[in-house]
Coordinates of C-alpha atoms and ligand atoms in Angstrom, one line a residue:
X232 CA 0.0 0.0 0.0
X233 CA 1.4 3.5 -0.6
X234 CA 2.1 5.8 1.9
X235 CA 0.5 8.7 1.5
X236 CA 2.8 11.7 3.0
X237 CA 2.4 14.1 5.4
X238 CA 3.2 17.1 3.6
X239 CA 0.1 15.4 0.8
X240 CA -2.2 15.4 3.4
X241 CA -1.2 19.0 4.6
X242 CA -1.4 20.4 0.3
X243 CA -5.0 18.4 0.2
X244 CA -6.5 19.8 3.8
X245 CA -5.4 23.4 2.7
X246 CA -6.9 22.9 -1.0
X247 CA -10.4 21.3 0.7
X248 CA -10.3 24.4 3.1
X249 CA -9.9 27.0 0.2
X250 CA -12.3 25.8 -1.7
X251 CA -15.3 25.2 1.5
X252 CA -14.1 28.7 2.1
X253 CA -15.0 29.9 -1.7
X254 CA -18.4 28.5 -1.7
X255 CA -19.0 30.1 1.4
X256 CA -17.7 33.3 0.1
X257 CA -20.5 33.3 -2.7
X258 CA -19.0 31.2 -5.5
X259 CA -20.9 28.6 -6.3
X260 CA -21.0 24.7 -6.8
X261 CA -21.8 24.1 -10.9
X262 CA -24.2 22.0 -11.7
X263 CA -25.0 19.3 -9.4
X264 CA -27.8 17.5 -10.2
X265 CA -29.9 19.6 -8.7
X266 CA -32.5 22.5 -10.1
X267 CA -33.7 25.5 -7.9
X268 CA -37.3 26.7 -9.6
X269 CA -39.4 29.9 -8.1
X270 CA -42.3 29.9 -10.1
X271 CA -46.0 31.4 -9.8
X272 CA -48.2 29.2 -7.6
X273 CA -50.8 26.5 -9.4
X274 CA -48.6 26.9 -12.3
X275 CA -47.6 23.1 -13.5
X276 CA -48.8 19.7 -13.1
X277 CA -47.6 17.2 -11.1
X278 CA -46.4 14.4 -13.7
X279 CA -44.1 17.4 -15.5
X280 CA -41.5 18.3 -12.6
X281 CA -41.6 14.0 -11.9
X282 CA -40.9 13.5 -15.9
X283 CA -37.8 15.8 -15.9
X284 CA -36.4 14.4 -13.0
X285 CA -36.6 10.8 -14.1
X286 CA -35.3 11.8 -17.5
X287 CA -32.6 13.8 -16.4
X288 CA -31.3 12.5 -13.0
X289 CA -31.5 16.5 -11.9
X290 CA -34.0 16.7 -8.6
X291 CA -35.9 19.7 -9.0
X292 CA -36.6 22.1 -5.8
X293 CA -39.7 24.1 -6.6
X294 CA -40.6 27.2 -4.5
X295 CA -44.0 29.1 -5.4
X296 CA -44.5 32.9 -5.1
X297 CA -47.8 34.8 -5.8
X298 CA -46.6 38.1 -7.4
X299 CA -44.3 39.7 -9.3
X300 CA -43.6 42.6 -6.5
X301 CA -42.3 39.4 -4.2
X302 CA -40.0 38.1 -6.7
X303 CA -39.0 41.1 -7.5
X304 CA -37.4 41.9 -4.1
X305 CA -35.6 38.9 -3.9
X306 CA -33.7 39.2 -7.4
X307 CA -33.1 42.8 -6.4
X308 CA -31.5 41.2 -3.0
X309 CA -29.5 38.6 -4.9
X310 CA -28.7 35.3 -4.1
X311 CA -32.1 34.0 -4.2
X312 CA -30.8 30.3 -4.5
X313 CA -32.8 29.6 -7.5
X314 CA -31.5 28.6 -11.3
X315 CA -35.0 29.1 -12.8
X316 CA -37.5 32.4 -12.2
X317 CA -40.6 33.1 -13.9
X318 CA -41.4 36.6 -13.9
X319 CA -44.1 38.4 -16.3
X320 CA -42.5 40.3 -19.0
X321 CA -43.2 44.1 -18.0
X322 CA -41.2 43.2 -14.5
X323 CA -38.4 41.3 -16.5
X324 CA -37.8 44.1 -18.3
X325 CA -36.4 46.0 -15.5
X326 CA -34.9 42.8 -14.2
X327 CA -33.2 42.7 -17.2
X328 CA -31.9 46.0 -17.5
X329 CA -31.1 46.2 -13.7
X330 CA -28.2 43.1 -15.2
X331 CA -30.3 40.3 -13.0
X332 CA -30.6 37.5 -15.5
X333 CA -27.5 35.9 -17.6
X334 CA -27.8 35.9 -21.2
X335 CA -29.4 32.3 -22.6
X336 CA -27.0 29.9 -24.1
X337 CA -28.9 29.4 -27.4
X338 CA -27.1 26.3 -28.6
X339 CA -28.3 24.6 -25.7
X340 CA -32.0 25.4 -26.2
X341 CA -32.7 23.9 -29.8
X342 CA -36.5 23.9 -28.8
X343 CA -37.0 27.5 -29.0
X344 CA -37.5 26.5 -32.6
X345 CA -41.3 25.2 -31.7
X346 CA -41.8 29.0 -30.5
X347 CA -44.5 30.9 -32.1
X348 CA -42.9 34.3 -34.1
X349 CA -46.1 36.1 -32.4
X350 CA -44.5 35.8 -28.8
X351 CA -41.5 35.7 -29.4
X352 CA -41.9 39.2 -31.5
X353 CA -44.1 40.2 -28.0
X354 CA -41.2 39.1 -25.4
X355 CA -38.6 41.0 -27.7
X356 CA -40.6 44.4 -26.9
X357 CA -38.5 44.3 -23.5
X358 CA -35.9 41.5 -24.2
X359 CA -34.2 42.6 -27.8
X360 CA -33.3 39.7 -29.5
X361 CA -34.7 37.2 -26.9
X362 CA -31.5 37.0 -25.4
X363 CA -32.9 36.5 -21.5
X364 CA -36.5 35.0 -21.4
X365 CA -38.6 31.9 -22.6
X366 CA -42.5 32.3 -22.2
X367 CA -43.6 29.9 -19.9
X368 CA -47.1 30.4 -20.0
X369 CA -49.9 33.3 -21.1
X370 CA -53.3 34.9 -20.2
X371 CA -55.0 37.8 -18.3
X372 CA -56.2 39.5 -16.0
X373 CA -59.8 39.4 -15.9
X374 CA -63.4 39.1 -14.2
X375 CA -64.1 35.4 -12.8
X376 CA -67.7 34.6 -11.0
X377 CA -69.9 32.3 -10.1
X378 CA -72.5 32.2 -12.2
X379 CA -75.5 31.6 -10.6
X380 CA -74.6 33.2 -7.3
X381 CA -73.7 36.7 -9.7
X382 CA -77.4 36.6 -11.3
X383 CA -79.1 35.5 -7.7
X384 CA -77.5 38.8 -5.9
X385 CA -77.8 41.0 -8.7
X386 CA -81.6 40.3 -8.8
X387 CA -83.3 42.5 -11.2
X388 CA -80.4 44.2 -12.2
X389 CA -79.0 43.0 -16.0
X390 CA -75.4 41.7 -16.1
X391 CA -73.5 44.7 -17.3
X392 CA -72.0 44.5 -20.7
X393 CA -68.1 45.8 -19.5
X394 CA -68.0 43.5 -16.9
X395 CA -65.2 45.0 -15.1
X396 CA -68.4 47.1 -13.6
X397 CA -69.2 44.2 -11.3
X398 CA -65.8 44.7 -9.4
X399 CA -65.5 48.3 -9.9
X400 CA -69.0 50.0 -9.8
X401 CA -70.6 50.4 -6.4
X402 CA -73.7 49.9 -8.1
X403 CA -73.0 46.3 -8.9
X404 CA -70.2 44.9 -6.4
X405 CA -72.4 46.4 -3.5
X406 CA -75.2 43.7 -4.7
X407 CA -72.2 40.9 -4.7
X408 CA -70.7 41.8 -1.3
X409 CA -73.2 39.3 0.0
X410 CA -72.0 36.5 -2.2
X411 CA -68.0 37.5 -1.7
X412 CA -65.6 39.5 -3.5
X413 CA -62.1 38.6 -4.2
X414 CA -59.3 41.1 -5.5
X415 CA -55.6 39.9 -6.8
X416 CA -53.7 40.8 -3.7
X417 CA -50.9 43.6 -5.3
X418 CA -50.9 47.3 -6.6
X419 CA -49.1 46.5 -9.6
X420 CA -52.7 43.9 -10.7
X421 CA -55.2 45.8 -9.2
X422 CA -54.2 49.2 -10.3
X423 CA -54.1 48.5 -14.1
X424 CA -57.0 46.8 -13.9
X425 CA -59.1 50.0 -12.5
X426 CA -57.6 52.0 -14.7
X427 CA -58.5 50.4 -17.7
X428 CA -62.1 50.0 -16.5
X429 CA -61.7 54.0 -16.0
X430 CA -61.1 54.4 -19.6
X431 CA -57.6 55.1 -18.5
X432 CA -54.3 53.7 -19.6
X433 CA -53.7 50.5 -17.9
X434 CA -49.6 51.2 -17.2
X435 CA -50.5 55.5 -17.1
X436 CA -47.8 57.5 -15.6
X437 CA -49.5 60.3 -15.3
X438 CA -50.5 61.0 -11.5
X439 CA -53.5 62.3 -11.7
X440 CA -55.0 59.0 -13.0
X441 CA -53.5 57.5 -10.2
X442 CA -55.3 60.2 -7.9
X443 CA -59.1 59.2 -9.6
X444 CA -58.5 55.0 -9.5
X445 CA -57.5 55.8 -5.7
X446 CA -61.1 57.2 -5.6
X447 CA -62.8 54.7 -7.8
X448 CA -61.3 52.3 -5.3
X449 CA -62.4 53.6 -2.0
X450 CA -65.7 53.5 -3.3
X451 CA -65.8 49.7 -3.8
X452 CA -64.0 49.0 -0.3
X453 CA -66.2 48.4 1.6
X454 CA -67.7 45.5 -0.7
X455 CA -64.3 43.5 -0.8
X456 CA -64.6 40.6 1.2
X457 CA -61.0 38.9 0.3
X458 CA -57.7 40.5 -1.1
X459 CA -55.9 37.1 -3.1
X460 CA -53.5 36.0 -5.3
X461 CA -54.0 32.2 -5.1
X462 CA -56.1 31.0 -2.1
X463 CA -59.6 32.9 -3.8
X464 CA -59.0 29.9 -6.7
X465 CA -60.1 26.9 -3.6
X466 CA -62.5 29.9 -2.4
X467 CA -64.6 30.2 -5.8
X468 CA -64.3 26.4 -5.6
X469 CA -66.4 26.2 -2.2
X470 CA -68.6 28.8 -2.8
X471 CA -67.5 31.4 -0.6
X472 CA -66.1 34.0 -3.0
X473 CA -68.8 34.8 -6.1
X474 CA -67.0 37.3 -8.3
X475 CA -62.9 37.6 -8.7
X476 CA -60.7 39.9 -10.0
X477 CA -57.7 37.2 -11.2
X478 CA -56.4 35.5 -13.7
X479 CA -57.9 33.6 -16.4
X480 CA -56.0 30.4 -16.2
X481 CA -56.8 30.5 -11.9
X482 CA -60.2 31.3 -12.5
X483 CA -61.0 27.9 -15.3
X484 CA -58.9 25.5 -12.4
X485 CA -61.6 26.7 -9.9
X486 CA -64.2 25.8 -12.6
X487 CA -62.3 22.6 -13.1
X488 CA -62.1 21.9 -9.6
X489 CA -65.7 22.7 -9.2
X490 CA -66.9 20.3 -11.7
X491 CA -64.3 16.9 -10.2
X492 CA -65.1 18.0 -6.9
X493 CA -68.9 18.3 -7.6
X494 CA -69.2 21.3 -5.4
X495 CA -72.0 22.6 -7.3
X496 CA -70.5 25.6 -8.0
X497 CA -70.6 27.0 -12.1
X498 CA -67.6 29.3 -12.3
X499 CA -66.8 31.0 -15.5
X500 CA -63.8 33.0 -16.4
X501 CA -64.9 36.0 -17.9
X502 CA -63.7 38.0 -21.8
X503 CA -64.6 41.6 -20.7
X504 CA -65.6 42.9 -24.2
X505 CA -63.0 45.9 -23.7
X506 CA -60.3 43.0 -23.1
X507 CA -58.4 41.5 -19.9
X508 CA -54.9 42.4 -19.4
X509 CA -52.4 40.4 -20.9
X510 CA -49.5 38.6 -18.9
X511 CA -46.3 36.6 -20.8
X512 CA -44.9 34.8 -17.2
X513 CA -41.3 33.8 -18.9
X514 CA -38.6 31.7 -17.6
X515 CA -35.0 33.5 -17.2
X516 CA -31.9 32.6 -15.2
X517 CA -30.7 34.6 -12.1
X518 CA -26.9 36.5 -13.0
X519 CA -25.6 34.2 -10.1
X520 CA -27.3 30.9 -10.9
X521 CA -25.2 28.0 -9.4
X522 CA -26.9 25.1 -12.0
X523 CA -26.8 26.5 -15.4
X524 CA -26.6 23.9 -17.6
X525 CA -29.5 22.1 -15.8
X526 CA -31.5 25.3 -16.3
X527 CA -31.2 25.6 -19.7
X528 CA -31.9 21.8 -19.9
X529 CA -35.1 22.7 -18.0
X530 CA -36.0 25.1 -20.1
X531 CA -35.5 23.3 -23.3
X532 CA -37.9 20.3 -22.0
X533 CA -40.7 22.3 -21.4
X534 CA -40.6 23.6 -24.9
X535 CA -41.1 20.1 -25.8
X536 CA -44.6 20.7 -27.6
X537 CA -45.9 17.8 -25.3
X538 CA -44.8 19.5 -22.2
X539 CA -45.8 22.6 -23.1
X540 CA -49.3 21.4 -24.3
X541 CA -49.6 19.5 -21.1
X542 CA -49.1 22.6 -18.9
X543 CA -52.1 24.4 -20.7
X544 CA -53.7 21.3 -20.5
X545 CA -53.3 21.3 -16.4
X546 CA -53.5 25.1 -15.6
X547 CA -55.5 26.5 -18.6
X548 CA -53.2 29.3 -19.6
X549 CA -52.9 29.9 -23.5
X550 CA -48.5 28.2 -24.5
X551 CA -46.1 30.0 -26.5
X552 CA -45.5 26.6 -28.4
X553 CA -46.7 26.7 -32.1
X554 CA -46.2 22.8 -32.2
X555 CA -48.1 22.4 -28.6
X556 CA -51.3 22.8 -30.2
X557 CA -51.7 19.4 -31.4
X558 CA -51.5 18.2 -28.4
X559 CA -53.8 20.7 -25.9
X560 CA -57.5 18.7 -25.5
X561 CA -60.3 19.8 -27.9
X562 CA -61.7 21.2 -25.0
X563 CA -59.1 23.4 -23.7
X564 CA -57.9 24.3 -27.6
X565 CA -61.5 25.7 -28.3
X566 CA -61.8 27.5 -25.2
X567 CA -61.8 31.2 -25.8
X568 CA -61.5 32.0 -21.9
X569 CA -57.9 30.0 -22.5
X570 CA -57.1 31.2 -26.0
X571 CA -59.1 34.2 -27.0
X572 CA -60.1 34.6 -30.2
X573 CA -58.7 36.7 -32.8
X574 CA -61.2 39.5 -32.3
X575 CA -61.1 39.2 -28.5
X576 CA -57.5 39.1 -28.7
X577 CA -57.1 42.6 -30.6
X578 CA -59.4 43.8 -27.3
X579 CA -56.4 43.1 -24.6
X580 CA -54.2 45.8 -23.5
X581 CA -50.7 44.6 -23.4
X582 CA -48.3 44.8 -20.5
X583 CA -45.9 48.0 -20.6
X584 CA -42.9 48.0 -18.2
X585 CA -42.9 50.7 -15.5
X586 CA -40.6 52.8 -13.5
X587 CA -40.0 53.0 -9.7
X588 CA -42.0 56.2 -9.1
X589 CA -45.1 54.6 -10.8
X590 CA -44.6 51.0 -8.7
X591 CA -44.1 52.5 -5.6
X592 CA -47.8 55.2 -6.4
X593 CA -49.2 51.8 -6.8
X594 CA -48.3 50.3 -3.7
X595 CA -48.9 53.1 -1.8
X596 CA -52.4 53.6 -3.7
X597 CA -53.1 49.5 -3.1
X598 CA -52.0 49.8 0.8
X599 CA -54.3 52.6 1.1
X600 CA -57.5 50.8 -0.7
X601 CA -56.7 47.7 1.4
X602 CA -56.2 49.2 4.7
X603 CA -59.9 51.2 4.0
X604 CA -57.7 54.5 4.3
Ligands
SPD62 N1 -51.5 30.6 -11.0 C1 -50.6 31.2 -11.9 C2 -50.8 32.7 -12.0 C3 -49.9 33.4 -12.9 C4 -50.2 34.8 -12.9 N2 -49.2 35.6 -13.4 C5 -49.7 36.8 -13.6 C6 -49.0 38.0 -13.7 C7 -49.8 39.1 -14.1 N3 -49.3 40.4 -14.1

């Protein structure tokens, strides 16, 4: 056996020691099989996460977060531990110019071939050349209710035809207090959303528009009976929240749910006829990433058009993936409240990045409404 010397031992311990010491200092490991994913909550099925992991080897840790403003704060802080994020385009685009997210390794993503021109062309708006993001899923914010529970409280009253009245005109949401009324629980949802039923520029910057939603707002306070991002979905499912502002996708897994649950419940995700705000939640990879190579093998399997088809399939938001659609289920392909139609579709408003002045009105306009201030 050979004798390992002492001075060997000594060169090894010190090496072992620097490098324990690196990693603590902030480098990181590369690529163990591992894959850290923050992504929106009620998001993905369970077979696709299980799928990737048996393929790959890689075990994937999956976090969930509710909105972008959360997300937000921890790239901003750094070192959030995760390889994979998901934010919606208009937030990336900051992320992205604030140097966040590492450039994608194209050659390693031969999938993005299976993209559709149309979203790709949308997520270059704040991401030239695609360079940072891949469009996980898409839809918008809208109006969900319960059907029956909406025409029994509104009682005489016709069902308005911009229905983004019954959350933001006393005249209607007042009737569906009773029943329970659920808003998206963030400024930077809510506040787009009342402006554009004011008429107003979803993303305005102009402060006076700010000033008039904060009034719309307090008028409708006192008939908001839940302020959520994900928990109203299980509440439209049992019948204790009867009209939602949330998002289309959320609003058809309560109707889903409703149905293989038999709760009784008829939940429909509402097309306002002046359009729902559109949302491209996009995959990108933190600058300080430790798995890199895994994420980019992440993000290349769910462009698979299977994968991608069977997220929409799941969670009933609209894929980026021209060569999914052979695979969604008639009934989730022909639904318009999951892909809108071409004349719906030229109704939505589109997302538009915006500055720190304008996020911070909108928190401080949201805190107000939510606090009854
Ligand atoms: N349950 C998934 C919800 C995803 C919502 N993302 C919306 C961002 C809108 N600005």
């Amino acid at each position: 056996m050979r004798k390992v010397s002492k001075s060997w031992g000594v060169v090894k311990a010190l090496t072992i020691g620097l490098l324990a010491a690196g990693l603590a200092g902030g480098a990181v490991a590369q690529d163990s099989k591992v894959l850290n994913v923050y992504n929106w909550s009620d998001y993905i099925g369970p077979d696709v996460l299980k799928n990737f992991e048996k393929e790959t080897g890689i075990k994937v840790r999956y976090d969930n977060f509710d909105s972008n403003e959360i997300l937000h704060a921890k790239l901003v802080a750094g070192k959030t531990g995760y390889d994979i994020v998901v934010p919606s385009s208009n937030w990336a685009a900051l992320q992205i110019a604030g140097g966040l997210f590492q450039k994608l390794d194209k050659s390693k993503l031969p999938n993005l071939k299976n993209l559709d021109p149309d979203i790709q062309a949308q997520l270059a708006k704040v991401d030239p050349g695609n360079d940072h993001l891949v469009n996980w899923l898409w839809g918008y914010t809208t109006v969900g209710i319960n059907t029956d529970k909406v025409k029994a409280a509104l009682g005489s009253e016709p069902m308005p035809d911009n229905v983004w009245e019954l959350a933001f005109n006393p005249k209607y949401v007042s009737k569906l207090k009773s029943c329970g009324v659920s808003m998206l629980d963030a400024g930077s949802e809510i506040l787009p959303a009342v402006l554009h039923y004011m008429g107003k520029d979803a993303y305005s910057t102009n402060q006076a528009d700010y000033t008039a939603a904060a009034a719309v707002l307090k008028a409708v306070r006192p008939s908001v009976t839940l302020f959520s991002s994900s928990g109203y979905i299980n509440d439209m499912v049992s019948g204790s929240v009867c009209l939602a502002v949330g998002w289309s996708g959320d609003i058809s897994i309560a109707r889903q749910r409703a149905i293989d649950t038999k709760t009784g419940q008829k939940i429909e995700a509402l097309v306002p006829k002046n359009g729902g705000l559109i949302f491209f939640d996009s995959m990108a990879i933190p600058k300080d990433a430790a798995n890199v190579a895994n994420a980019h093998a992440f993000m290349n399997y769910i462009m698979r058009p299977e994968v991608h088809a069977s997220l929409t399939n799941q969670v009933f938001y609209a894929n980026p993936n021209k060569e999914a659609r052979k695979f969604v289920v008639p009934e989730v392909a022909n639904n318009p409240a999951v892909f809108p139609n071409s004349e719906q579709m030229k109704t939505m408003i589109a997302p538009k990045a915006l500055g720190n002045d304008i996020r911070r009105l909108q928190t401080r306009i949201f805190t107000q409404f939510k606090t009854g201030r």
